[in-house]
Each structure stands twice: as structure tokens, then as C-alpha cells.
PDB file of C-alpha atoms and ligand atoms in Angstrom:
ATOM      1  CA  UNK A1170      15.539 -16.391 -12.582  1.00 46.00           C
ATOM      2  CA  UNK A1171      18.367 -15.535 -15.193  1.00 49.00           C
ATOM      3  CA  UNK A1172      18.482 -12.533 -16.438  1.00 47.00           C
ATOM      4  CA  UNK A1173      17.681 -12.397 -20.032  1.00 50.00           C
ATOM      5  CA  UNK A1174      20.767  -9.448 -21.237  1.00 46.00           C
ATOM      6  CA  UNK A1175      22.311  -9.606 -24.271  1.00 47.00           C
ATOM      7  CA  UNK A1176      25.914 -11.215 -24.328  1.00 47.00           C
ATOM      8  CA  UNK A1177      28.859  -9.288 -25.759  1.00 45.00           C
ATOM      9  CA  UNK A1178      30.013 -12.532 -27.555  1.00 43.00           C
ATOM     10  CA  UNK A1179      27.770 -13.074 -29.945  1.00 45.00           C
ATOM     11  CA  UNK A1180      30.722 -11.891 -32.233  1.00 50.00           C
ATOM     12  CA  UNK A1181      29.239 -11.152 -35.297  1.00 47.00           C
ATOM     13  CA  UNK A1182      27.820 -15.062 -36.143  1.00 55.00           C
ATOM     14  CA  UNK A1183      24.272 -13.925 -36.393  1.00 58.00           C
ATOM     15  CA  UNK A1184      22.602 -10.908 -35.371  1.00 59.00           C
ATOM     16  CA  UNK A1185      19.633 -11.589 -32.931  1.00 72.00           C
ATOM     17  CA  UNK A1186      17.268  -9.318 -31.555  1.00 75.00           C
ATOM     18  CA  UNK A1187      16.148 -11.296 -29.037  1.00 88.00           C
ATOM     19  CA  UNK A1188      18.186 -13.784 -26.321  1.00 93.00           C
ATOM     20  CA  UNK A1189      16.132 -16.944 -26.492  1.00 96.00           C
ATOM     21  CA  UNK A1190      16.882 -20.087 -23.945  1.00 98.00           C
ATOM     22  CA  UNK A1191      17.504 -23.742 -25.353  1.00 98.00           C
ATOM     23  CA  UNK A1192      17.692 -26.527 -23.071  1.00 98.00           C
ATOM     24  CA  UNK A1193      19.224 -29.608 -24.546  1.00 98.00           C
ATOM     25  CA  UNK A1194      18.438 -32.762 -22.168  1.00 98.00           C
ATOM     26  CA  UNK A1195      20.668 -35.816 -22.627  1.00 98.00           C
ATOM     27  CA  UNK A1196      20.664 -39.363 -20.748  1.00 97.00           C
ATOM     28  CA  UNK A1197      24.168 -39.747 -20.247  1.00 95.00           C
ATOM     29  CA  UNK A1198      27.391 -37.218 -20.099  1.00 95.00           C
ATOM     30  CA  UNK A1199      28.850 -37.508 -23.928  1.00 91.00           C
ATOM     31  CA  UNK A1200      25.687 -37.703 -25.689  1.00 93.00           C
ATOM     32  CA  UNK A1201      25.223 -34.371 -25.790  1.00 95.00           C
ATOM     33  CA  UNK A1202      28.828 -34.560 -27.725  1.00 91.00           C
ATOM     34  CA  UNK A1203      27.295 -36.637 -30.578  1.00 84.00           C
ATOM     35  CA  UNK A1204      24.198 -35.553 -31.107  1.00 91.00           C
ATOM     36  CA  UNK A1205      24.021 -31.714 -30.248  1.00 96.00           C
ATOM     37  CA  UNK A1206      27.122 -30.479 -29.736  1.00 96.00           C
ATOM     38  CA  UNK A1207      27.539 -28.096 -32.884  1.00 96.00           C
ATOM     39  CA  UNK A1208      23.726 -26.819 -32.528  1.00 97.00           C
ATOM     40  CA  UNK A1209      24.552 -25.718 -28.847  1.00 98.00           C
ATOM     41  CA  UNK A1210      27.690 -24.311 -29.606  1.00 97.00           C
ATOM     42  CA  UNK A1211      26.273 -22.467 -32.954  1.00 97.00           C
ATOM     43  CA  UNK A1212      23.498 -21.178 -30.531  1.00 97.00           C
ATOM     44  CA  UNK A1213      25.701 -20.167 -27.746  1.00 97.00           C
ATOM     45  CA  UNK A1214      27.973 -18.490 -30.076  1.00 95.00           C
ATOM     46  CA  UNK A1215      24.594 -16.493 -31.365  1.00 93.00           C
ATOM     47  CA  UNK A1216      24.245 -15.300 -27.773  1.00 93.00           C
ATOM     48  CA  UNK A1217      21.252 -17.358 -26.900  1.00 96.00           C
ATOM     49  CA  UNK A1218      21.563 -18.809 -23.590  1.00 97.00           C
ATOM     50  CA  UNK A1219      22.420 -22.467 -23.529  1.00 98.00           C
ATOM     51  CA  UNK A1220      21.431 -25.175 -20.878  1.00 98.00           C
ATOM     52  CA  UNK A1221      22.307 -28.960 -20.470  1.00 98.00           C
ATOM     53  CA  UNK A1222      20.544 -30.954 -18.550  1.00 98.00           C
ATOM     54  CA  UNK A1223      21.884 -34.686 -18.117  1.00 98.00           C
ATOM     55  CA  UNK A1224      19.455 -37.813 -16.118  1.00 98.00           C
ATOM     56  CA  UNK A1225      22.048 -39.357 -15.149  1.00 97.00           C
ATOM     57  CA  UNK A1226      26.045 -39.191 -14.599  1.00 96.00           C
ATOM     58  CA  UNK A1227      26.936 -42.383 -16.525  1.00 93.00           C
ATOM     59  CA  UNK A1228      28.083 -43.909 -13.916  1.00 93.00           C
ATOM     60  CA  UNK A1229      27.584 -47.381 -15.564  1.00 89.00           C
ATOM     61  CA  UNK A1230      29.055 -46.544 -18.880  1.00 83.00           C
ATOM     62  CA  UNK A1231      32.111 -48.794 -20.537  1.00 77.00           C
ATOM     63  CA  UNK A1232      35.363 -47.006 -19.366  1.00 77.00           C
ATOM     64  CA  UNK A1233      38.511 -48.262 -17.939  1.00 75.00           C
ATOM     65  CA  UNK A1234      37.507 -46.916 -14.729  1.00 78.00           C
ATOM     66  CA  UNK A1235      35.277 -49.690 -12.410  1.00 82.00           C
ATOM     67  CA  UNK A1236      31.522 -48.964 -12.787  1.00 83.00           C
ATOM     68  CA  UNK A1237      30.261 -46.429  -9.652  1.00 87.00           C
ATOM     69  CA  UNK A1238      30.969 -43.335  -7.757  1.00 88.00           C
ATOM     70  CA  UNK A1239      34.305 -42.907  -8.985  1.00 90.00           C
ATOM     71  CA  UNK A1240      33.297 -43.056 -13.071  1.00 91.00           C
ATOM     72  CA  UNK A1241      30.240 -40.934 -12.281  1.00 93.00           C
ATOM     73  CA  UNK A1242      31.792 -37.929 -10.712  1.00 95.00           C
ATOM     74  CA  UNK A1243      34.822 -38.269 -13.450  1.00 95.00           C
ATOM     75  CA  UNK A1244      32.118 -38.382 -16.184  1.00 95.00           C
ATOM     76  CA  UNK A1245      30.440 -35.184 -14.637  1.00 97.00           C
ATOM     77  CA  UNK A1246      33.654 -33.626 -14.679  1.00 97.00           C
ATOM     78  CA  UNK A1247      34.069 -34.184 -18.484  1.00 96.00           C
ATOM     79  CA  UNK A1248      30.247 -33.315 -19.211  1.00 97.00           C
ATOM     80  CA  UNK A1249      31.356 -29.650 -16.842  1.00 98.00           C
ATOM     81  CA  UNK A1250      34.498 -29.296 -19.395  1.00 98.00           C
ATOM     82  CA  UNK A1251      31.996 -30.434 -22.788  1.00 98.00           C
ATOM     83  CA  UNK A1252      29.875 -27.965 -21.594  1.00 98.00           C
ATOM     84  CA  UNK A1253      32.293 -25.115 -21.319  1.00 98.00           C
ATOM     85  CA  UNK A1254      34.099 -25.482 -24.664  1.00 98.00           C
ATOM     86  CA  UNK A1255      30.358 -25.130 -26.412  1.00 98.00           C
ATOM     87  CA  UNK A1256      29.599 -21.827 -24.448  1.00 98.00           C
ATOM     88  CA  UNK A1257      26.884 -23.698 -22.087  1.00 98.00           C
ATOM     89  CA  UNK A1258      25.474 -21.355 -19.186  1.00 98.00           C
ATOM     90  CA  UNK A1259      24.196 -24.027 -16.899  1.00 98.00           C
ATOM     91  CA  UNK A1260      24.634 -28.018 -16.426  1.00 98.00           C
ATOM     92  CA  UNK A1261      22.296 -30.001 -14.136  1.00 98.00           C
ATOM     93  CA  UNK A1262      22.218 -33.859 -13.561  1.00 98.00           C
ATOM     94  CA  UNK A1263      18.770 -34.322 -12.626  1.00 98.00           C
ATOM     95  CA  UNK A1264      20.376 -37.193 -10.312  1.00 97.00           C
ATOM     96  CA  UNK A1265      19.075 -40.774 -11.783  1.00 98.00           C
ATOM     97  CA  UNK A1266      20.889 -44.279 -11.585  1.00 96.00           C
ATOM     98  CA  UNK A1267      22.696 -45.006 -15.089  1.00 95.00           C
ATOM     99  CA  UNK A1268      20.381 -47.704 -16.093  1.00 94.00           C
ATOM    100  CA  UNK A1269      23.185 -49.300 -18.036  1.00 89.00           C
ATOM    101  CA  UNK A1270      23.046 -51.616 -20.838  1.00 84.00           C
ATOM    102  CA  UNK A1271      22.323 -55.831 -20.849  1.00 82.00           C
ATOM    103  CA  UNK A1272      25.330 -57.473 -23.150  1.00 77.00           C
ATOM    104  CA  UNK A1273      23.084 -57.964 -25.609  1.00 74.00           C
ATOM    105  CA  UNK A1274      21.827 -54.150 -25.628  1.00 72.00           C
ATOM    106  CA  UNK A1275      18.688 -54.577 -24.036  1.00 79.00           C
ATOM    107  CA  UNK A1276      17.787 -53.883 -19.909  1.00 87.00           C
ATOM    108  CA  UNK A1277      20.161 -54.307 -17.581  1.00 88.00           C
ATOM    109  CA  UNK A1278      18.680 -56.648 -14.797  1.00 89.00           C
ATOM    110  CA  UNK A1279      21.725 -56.084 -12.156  1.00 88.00           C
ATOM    111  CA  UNK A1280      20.927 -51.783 -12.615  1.00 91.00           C
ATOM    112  CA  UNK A1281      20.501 -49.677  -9.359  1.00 90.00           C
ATOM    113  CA  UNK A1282      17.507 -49.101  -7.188  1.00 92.00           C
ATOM    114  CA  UNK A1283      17.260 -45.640  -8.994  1.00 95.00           C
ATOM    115  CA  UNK A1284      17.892 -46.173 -12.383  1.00 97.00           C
ATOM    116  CA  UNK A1285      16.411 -43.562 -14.330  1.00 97.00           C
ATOM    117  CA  UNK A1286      14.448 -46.093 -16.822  1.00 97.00           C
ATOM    118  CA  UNK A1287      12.393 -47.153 -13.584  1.00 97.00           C
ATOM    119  CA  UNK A1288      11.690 -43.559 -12.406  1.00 97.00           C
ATOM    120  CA  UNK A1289       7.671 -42.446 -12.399  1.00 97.00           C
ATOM    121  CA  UNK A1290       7.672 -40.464 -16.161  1.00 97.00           C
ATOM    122  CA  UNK A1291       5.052 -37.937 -14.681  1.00 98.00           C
ATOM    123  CA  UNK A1292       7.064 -37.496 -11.430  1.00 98.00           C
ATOM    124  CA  UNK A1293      10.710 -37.238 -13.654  1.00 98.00           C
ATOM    125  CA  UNK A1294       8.665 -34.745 -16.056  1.00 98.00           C
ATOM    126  CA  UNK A1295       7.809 -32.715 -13.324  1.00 98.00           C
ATOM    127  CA  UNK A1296      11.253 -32.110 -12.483  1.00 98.00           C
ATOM    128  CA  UNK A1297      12.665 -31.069 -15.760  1.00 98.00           C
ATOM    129  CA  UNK A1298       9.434 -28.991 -16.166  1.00 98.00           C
ATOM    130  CA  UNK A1299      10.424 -26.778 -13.252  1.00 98.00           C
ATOM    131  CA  UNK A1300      13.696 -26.255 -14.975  1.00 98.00           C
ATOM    132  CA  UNK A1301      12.219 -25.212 -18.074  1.00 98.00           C
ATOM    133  CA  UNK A1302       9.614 -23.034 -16.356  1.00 98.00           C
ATOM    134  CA  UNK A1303      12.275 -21.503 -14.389  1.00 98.00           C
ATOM    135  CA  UNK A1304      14.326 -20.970 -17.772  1.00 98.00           C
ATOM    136  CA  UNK A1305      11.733 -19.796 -19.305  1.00 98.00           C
ATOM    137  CA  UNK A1306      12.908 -22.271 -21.684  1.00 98.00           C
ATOM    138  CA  UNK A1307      11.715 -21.323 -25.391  1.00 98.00           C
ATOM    139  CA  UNK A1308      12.927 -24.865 -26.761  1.00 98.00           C
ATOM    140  CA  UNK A1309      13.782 -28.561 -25.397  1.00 98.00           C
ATOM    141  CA  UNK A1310      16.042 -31.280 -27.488  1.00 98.00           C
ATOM    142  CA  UNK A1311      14.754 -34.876 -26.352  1.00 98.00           C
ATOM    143  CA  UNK A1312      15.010 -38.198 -28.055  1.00 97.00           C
ATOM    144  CA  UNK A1313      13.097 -39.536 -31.015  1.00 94.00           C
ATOM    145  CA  UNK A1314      11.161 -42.604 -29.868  1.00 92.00           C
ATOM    146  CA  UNK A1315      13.807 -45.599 -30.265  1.00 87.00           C
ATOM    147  CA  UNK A1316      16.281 -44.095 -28.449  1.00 90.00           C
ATOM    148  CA  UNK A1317      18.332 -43.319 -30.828  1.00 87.00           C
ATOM    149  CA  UNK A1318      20.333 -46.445 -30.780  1.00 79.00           C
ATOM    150  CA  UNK A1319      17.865 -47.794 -28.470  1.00 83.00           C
ATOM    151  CA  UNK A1320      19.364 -47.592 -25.049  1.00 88.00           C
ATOM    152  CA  UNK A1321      17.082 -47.882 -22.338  1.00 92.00           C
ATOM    153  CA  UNK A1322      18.113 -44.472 -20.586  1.00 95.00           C
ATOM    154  CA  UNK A1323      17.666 -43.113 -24.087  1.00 94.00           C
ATOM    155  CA  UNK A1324      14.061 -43.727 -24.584  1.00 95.00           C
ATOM    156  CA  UNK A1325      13.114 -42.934 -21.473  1.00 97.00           C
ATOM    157  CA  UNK A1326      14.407 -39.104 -22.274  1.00 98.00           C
ATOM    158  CA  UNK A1327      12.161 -39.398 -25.040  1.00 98.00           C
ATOM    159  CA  UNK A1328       9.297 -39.851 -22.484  1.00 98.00           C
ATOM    160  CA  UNK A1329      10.279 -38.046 -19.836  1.00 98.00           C
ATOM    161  CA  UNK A1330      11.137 -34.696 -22.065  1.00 98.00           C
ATOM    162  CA  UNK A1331       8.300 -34.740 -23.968  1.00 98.00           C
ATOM    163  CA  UNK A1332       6.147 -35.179 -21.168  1.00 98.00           C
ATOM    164  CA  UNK A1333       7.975 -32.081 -19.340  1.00 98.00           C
ATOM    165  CA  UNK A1334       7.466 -30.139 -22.718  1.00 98.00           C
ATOM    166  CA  UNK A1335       3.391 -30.626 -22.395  1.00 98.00           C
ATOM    167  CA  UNK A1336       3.818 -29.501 -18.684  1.00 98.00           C
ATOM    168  CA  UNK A1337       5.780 -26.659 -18.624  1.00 98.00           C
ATOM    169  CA  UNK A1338       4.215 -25.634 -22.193  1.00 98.00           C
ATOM    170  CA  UNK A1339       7.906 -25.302 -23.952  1.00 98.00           C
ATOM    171  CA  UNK A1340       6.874 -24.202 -27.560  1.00 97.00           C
ATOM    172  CA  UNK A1341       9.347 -26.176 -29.613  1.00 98.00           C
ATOM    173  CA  UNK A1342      10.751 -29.564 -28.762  1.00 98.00           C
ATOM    174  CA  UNK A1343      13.265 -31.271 -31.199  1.00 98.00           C
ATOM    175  CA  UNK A1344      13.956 -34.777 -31.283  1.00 98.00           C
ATOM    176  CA  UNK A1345      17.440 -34.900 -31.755  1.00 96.00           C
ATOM    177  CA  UNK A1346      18.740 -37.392 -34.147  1.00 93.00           C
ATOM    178  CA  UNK A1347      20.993 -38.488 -37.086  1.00 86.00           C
ATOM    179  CA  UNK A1348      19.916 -39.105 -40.289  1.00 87.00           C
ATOM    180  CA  UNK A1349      20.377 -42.396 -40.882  1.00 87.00           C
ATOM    181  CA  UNK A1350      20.894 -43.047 -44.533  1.00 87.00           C
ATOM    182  CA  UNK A1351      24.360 -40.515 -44.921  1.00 80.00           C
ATOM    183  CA  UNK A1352      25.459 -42.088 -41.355  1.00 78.00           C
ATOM    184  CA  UNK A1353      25.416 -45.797 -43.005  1.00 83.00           C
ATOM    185  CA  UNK A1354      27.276 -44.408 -46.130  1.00 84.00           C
ATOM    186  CA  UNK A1355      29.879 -43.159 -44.034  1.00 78.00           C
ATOM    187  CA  UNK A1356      29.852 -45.900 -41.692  1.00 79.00           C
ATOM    188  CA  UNK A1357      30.179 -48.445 -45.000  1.00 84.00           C
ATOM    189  CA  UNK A1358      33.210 -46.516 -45.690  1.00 81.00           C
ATOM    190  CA  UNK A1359      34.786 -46.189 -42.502  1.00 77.00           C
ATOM    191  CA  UNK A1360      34.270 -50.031 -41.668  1.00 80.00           C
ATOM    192  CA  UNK A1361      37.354 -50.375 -44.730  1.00 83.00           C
ATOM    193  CA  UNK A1362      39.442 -48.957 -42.620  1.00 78.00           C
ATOM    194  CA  UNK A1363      38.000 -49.986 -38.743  1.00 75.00           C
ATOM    195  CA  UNK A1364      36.956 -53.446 -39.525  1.00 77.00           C
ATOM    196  CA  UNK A1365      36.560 -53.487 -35.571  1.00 74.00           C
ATOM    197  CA  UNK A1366      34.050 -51.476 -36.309  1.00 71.00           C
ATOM    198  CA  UNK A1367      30.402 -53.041 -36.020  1.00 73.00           C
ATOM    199  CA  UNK A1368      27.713 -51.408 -38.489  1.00 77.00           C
ATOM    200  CA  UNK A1369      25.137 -53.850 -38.033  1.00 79.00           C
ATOM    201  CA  UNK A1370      23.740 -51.576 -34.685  1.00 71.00           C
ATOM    202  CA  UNK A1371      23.079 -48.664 -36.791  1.00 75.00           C
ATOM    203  CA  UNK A1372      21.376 -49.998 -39.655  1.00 81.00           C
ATOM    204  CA  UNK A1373      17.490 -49.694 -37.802  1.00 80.00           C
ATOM    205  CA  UNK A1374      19.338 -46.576 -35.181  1.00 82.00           C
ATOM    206  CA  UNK A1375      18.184 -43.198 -35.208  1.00 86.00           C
ATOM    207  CA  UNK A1376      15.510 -41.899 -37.675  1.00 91.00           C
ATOM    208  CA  UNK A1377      15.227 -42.297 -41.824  1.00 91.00           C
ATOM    209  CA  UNK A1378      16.169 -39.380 -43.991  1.00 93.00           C
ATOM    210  CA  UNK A1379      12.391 -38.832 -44.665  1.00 94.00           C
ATOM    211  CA  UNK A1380      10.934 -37.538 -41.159  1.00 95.00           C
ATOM    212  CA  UNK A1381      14.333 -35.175 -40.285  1.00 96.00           C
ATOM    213  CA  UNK A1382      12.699 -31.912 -40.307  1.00 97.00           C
ATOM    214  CA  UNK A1383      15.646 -30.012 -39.045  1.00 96.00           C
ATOM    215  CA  UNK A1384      19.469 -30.394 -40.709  1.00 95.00           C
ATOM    216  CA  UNK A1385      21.372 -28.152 -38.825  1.00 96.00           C
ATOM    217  CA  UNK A1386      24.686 -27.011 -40.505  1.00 94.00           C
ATOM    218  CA  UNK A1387      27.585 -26.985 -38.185  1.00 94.00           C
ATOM    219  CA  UNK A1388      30.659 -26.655 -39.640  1.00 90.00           C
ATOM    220  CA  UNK A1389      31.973 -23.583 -38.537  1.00 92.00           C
ATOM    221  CA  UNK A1390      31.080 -25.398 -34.616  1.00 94.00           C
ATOM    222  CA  UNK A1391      33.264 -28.662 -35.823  1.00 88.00           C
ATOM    223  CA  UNK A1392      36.236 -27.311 -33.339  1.00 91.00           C
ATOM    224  CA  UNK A1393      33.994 -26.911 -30.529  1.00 94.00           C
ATOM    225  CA  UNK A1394      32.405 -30.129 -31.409  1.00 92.00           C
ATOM    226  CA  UNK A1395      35.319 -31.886 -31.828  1.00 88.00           C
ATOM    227  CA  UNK A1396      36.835 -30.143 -28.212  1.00 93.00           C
ATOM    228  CA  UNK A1397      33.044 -31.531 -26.565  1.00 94.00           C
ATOM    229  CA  UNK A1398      34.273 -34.819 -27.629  1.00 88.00           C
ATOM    230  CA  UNK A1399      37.719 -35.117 -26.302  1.00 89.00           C
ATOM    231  CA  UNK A1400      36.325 -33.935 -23.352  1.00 94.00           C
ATOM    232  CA  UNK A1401      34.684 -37.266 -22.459  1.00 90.00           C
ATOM    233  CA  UNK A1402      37.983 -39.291 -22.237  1.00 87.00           C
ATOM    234  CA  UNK A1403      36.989 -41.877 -19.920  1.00 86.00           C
ATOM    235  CA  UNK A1404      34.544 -43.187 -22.583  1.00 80.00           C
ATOM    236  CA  UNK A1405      37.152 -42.552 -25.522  1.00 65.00           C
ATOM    237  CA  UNK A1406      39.288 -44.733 -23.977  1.00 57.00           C
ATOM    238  CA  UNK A1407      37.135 -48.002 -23.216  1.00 48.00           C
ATOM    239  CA  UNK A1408      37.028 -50.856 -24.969  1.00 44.00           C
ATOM    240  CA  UNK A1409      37.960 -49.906 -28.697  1.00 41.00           C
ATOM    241  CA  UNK A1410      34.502 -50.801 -30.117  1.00 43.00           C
ATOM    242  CA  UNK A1411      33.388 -47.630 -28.386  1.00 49.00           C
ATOM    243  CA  UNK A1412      31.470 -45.155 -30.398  1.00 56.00           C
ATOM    244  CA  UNK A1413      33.546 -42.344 -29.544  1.00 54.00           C
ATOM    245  CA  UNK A1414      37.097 -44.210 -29.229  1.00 53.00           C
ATOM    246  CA  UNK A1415      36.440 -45.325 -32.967  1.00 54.00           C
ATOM    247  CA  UNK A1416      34.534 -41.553 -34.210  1.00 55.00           C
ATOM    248  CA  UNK A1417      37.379 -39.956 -32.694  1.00 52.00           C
ATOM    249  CA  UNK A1418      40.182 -41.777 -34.089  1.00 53.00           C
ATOM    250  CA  UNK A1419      38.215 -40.810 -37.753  1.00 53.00           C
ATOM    251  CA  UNK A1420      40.365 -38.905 -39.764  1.00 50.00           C
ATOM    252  CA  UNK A1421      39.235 -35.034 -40.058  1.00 51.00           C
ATOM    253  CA  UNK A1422      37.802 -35.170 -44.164  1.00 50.00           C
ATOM    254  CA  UNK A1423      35.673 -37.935 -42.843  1.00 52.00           C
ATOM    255  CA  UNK A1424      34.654 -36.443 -39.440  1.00 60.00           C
ATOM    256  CA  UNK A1425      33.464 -33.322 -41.166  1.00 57.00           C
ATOM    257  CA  UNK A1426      30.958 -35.334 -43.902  1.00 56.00           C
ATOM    258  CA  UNK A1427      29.964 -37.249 -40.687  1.00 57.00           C
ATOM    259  CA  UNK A1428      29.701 -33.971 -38.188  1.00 73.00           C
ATOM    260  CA  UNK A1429      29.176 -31.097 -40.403  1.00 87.00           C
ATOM    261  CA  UNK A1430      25.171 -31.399 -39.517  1.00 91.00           C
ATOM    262  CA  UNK A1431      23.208 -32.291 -36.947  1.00 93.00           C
ATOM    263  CA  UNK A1432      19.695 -33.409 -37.419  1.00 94.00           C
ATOM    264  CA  UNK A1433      16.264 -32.841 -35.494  1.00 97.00           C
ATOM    265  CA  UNK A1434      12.909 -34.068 -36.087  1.00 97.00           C
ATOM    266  CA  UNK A1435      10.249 -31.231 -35.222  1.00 97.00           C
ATOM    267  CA  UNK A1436       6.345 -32.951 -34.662  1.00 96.00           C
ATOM    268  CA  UNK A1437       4.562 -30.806 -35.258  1.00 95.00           C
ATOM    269  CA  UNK A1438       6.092 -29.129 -38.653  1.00 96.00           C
ATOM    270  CA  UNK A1439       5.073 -30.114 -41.621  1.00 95.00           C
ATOM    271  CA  UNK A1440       6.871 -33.562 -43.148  1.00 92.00           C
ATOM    272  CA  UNK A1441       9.100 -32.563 -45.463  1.00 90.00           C
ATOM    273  CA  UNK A1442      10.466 -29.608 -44.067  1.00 94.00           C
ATOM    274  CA  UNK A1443      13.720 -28.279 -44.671  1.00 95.00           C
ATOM    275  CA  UNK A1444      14.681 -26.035 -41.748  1.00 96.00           C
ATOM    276  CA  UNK A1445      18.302 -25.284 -41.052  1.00 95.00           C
ATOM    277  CA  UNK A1446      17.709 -23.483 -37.903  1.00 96.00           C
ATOM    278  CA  UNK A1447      16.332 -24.659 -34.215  1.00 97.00           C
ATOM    279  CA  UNK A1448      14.167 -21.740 -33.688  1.00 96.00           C
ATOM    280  CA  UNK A1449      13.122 -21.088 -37.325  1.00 94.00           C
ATOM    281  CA  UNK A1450       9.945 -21.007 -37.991  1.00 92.00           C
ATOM    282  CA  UNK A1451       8.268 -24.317 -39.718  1.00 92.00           C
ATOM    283  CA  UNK A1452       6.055 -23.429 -42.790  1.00 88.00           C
ATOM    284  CA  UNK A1453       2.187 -23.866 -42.614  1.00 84.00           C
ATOM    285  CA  UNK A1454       1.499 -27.810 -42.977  1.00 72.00           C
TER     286      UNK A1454
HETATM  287 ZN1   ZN B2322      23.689 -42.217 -23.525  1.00 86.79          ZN
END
């Protein structure tokens, strides 16, 4: 069990009284780089203790290197160097096939015996509920319930870490997101410049300004962020539609409208909420 001390870096960002634990569970390594990278950082930085868990190693992800072993133990080598520029304390792959993606975005049919979209939810819940029971976990990031933009692997993190939350009794889960209605804004602008760049995807992705409980400001985590990102090189340098090829190559103004917050919808807070930190505490609904 880890030992609960207070860090010596916590460096003057926040004062805390108490170290809390945050596990942040992700399908593939480098979504944790777009979605949650400044909260875990910001946390981290606070002196709470930080854990990533990942379902799979992306080992079917678009990259120059050939699908397979070789991609998935490079791509857990980039999640292991994410996870130390954002101040993570532990990384585990919970060990699933990358489902992958069909062309047209929908299920693969050629995906491995073990891909993580055809794994029991109860039985796959169990095992992230022993890590959060052996964490002591005091909060869980999941999915919200399309996926995000609606990968396979992504919804079935919705499932599986909500289901672990009810089992291991984790008090706050947040669905990590992005608020959808600034994103297309700055995607409408961006597409000027990347006309590569395909907006279409995005336009019923993620979750409407109107349910995001959580807007997490993480500005002063945008170099960490940022260093989370380059991290994941192998998918950077795919085809040049990539999400994170074509985010990265955004200049920095842009980046920092676009990355400056991260957004989480909490269930069981009131709608309407405004709260601007994971473990604050939501007001009576
Ligand atoms: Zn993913």
C-alpha cells in the first residue's frame, strides 16, 4: 500500500492539508495527453499522488511503425516518458488487445482475440477496482458515454470505469471530456490554415457546453502538457490527419485557447455547476 506522506514538491502551487490519490484511466497511451494532461500535472504539482492507468498499449494505433509488438512496447515507452513529465507516481496497462478502429470509425472486425472492447465489463471492472482499492483511490477520470470521439476502446472505459467506481466505492468519478462548442470555434479557425484538417468528426464528439460540470484551468500546466504530448511521437508522426500530428503543429496563441482548460462532467453534481477543481466540492443540487 503507498504510503500516504506529504511530498516536498508541492512548491508553493496550492497548499493542501491532506495528500489525496487520483487515478486517471485512459484506453490508449496519448489520450491521457489530450484530455487530462494539465489536471494531472496541476494535481501532481499540488502533491497529490497521481496514477495512470492505460487498457491497452495501442498497439493498433496509426503510426509509421507496423501495427503489433513492436508499436505497443514503443507506445508504452512514450506513455512511461508522458507520465513522468506530469509528475505521475505509477503507470499500469491493465494488458487488453488495442481494439483498433474500422476505416470508417466504427469496430474493427480483423481486432485481436483480446481486444479490450470484447473483455467481460464486470470481470475488467474488477480489475481496475483492485487498483483503486489498493490506492485507496479518492477519485477516477473515465469517459463520458460516446467515447469521446466514439472509439470503440473509448466507450468501453466509460463502462468498465464506472463500473469499477460502483465496486471499489471511489467517491468521485469524472468523465473526462472537451467542451465541444469552444473546440469547434477553434477547430473552424484552425481548418483556414490546416485545410487537411477534417472537422466534420468533432461536430457530435465529446459533450455540449451545457452538462461540463468541471472546467479545469490549466495554464500554468501548458509546458507539461505540451512535454506529455511530444512524448507520444510515434502517433505525432503518422499519417498527417492525425489528431496530435495536426494539434501539435498548432501554433502556441492557438494551443493555449485550445489547452488552457480541461473539462469534466461530474454525475452526480448538480447541472450547471461551475467547479474549477477535481476534488472541489459540488454545491447541494
Ligand atoms: Zn484512444
Amino acid at each position: 500500500m503507498p504510503a500516504k506522506a506529504h511530498p516536498n514538491r508541492a512548491n508553493g502551487v496550492n497548499l493542501i492539508d491532506t495528500v489525496k490519490t487520483a487515478v486517471f484511466f485512459h484506453a490508449h497511451p496519448d489520450d491521457e495527453a489530450l484530455l487530462t494532461a494539465g489536471t494531472m500535472a496541476m494535481l501532481a504539482a499540488e502533491g497529490h499522488r497521481v496514477v495512470l492507468v492505460v487498457a491497452t498499449s495501442g498497439e493498433r494505433g496509426q503510426a509509421d511503425i507496423e501495427p503489433g509488438e513492436e508499436l505497443g512496447a514503443t507506445r508504452l515507452a512514450e506513455l512511461y516518458k508522458s507520465a513522468a513529465a506530469l509528475g505521475c507516481a505509477r503507470v499500469v496497462n491493465l494488458g487488453y488487445g488495442d481494439s483498433g478502429l474500422a476505416p470508417d470509425g466504427g469496430i474493427a472486425e480483423d481486432r485481436p482475440g483480446d481486444a479490450f472492447i470484447d473483455a467481460d465489463t464486470e470481470e475488467a471492472a474488477r480489475r481496475l477496482a483492485a487498483i483503486l482499492t489498493e490506492e485507496k483511490a479518492d477519485l477516477l477520470t473515465i469517459y463520458d458515454p460516446a467515447g469521446g470521439y466514439g472509439h470503440p476502446d473509448h466507450v468501453q472505459v466509460h463502462r468498465v470505469g464506472g463500473r469499477a467506481a460502483e465496486i471499489a466505492r471511489t467517491p468521485i468519478v469524472l468523465e473526462a471530456t472537451v467542451n465541444r462548442d469552444p473546440l469547434l470555434r477553434a477547430l473552424r479557425l484552425a481548418v483556414r490554415f490546416y485545410p487537411q484538417l477534417d472537422i466534420r468528426a468533432f461536430e457530435r464528439a465529446y459533450s455540449p457546453g451545457e452538462v461540463i460540470t468541471h472546467r479545469v484551468n490549466v495554464r500554468r500546466f501548458a509546458r507539461q502538457k505540451r512535454a506529455s504530448m511530444a512524448a507520444h511521437a510515434s502517433q505525432a508522426t503518422g499519417a498527417d490527419t492525425r489528431t496530435l500530428g495536426v494539434l501539435l503543429k498548432i501554433p502556441q496563441p492557438l494551443y493555449r485557447l485550445v489547452f488552457g482548460t480541461e473539462w469534466y462532467v461530474r454525475r452526480d453534481a448538480p447541472l450547471g455547476s461551475r467547479l474549477r477543481h477535481p476534488f472541489e466540492i459540488p454545491p447541494k443540487g
